mmCIF file of C-alpha atoms in Angstrom:
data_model
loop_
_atom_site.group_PDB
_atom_site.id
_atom_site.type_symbol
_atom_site.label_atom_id
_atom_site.label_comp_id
_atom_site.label_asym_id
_atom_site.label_seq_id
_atom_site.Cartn_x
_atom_site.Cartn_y
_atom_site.Cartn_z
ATOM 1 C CA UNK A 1 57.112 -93.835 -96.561
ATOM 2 C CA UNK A 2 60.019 -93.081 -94.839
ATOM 3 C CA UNK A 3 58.947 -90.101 -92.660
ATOM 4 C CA UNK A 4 62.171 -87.844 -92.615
ATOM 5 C CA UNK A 5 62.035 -87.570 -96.231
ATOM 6 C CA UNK A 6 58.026 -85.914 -95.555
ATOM 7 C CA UNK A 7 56.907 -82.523 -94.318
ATOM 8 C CA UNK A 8 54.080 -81.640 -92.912
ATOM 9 C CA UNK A 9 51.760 -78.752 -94.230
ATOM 10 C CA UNK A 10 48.345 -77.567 -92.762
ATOM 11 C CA UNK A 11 45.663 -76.154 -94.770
ATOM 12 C CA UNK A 12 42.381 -75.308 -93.850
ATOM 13 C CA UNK A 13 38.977 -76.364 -94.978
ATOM 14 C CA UNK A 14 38.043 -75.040 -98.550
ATOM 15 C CA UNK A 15 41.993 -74.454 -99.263
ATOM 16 C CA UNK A 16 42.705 -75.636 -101.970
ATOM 17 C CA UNK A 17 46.266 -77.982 -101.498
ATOM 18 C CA UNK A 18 46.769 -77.870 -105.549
ATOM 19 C CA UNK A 19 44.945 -76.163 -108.449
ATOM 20 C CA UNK A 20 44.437 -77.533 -111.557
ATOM 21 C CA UNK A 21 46.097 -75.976 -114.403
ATOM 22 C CA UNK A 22 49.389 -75.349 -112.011
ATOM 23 C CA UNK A 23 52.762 -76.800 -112.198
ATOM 24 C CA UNK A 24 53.756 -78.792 -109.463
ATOM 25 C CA UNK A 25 56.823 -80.410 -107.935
ATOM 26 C CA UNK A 26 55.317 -82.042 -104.757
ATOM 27 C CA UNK A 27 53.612 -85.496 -103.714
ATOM 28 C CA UNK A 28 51.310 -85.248 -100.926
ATOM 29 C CA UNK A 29 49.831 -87.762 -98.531
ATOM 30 C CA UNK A 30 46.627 -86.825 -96.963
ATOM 31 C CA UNK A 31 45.380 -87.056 -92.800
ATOM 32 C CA UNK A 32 42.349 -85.565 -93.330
ATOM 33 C CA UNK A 33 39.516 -85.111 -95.880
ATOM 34 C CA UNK A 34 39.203 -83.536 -99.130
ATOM 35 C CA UNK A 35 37.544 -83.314 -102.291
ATOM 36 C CA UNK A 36 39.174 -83.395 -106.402
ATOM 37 C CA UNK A 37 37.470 -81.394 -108.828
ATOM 38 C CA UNK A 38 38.162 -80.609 -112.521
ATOM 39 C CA UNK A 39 36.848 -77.608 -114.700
ATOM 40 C CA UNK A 40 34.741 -77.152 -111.268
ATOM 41 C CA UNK A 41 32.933 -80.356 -110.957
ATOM 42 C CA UNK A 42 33.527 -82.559 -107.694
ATOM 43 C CA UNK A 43 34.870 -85.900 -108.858
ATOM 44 C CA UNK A 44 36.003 -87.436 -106.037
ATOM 45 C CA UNK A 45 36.673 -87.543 -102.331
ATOM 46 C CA UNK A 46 39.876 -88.380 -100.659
ATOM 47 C CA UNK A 47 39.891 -90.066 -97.433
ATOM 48 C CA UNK A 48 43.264 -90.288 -94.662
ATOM 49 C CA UNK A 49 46.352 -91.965 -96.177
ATOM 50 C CA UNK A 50 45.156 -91.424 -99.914
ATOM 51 C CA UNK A 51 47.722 -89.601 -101.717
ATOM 52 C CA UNK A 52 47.529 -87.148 -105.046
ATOM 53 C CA UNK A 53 50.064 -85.252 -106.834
ATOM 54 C CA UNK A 54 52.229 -87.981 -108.225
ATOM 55 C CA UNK A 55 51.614 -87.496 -111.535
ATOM 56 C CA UNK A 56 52.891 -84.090 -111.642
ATOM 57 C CA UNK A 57 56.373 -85.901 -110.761
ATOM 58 C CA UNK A 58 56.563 -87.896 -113.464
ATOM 59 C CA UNK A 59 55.348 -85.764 -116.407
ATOM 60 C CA UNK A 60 55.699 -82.037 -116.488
ATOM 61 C CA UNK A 61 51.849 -81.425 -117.585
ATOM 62 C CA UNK A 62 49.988 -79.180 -115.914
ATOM 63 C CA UNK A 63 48.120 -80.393 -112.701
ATOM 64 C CA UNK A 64 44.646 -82.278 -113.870
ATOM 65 C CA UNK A 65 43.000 -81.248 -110.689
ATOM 66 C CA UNK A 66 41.828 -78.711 -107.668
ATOM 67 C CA UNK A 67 42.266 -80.765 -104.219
ATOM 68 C CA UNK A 68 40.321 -78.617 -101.377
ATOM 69 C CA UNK A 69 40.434 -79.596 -97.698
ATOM 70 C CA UNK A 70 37.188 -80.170 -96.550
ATOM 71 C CA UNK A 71 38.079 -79.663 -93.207
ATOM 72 C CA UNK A 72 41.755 -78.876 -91.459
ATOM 73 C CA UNK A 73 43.525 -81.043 -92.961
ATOM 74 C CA UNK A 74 47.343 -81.972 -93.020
ATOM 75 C CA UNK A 75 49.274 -83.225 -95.604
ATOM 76 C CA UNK A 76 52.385 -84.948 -95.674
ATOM 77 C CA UNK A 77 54.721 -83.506 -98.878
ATOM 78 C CA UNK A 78 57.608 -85.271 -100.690
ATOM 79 C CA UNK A 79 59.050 -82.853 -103.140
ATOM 80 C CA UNK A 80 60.250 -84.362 -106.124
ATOM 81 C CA UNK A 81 64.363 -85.553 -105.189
ATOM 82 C CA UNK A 82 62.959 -86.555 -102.166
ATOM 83 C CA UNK A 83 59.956 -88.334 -103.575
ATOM 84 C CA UNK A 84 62.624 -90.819 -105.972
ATOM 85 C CA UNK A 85 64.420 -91.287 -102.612
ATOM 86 C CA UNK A 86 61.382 -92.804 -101.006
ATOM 87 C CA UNK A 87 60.392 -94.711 -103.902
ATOM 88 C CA UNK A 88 64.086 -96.218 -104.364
ATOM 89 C CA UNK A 89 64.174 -96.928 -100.640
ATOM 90 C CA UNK A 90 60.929 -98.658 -100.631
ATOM 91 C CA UNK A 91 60.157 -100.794 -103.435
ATOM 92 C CA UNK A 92 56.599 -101.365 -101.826
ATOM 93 C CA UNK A 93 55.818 -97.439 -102.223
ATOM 94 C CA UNK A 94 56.969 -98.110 -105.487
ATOM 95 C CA UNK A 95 55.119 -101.017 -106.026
ATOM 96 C CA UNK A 96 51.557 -99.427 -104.401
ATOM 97 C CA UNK A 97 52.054 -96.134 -105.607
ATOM 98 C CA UNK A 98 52.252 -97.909 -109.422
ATOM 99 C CA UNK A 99 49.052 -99.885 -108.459
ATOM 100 C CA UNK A 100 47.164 -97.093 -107.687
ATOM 101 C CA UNK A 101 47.837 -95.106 -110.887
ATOM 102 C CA UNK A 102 46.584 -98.297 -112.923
ATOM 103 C CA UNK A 103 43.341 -98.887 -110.801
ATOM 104 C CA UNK A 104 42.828 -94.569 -111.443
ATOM 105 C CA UNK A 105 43.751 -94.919 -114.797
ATOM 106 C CA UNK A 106 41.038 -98.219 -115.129
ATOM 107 C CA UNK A 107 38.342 -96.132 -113.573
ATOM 108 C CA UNK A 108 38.740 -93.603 -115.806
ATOM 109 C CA UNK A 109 38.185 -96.019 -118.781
ATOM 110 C CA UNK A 110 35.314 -97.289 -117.074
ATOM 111 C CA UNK A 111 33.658 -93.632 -116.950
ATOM 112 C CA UNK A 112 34.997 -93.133 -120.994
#
């Protein structure tokens, strides 16, 4: 990701970086730890360099899920003009960024 198009943005632990149920307008890359939860249940952890809040820039829906830092954590954000810059001017952002949303979207199936 090309890093001038990124800002940084500390939160710390048990902040929540997004809520579900919100709107958002803002990709975020993760140096840190944190966990996703939905309707209050932990569903996964997130790990340095995992991202979240993509979908939110391609469909207005309301977010699916609370991120909370589990300990100071800082986050790289894209917000979303800058977000299509990076993913025009990097086709491999593109490309992984699409890859990941597949291998989420196969896990969920798996769970179904």
């Amino acid at each position: 990701m090309p890093l001038h198009l990124a800002s940084p943005r500390g939160f710390a632990a048990g902040t929540a970086v997004v809520r579900e149920g919100e709107t958002g307008d803002e990709f975020f890359v993760l140096m840190g730890t944190a966990t996703v939860s939905r309707q209050g249940r932990d569903v996964a952890s997130l790990e340095p360099g995992d991202y979240f809040g993509e979908l939110a820039l391609f469909d207005p829906a309301p977010r699916n899920a609370t991120v909370a830092a589990d300990v100071p954590v800082t986050v790289a954000v894209l917000e979303r003009r800058r977000f299509q810059t990076a993913l025009d001017a990097v086709p491999a952002m593109r490309d992984a960024l699409l890859r990941g949303m597949a291998r989420r979207l196969h896990e969920v199936d798996a769970r179904a």
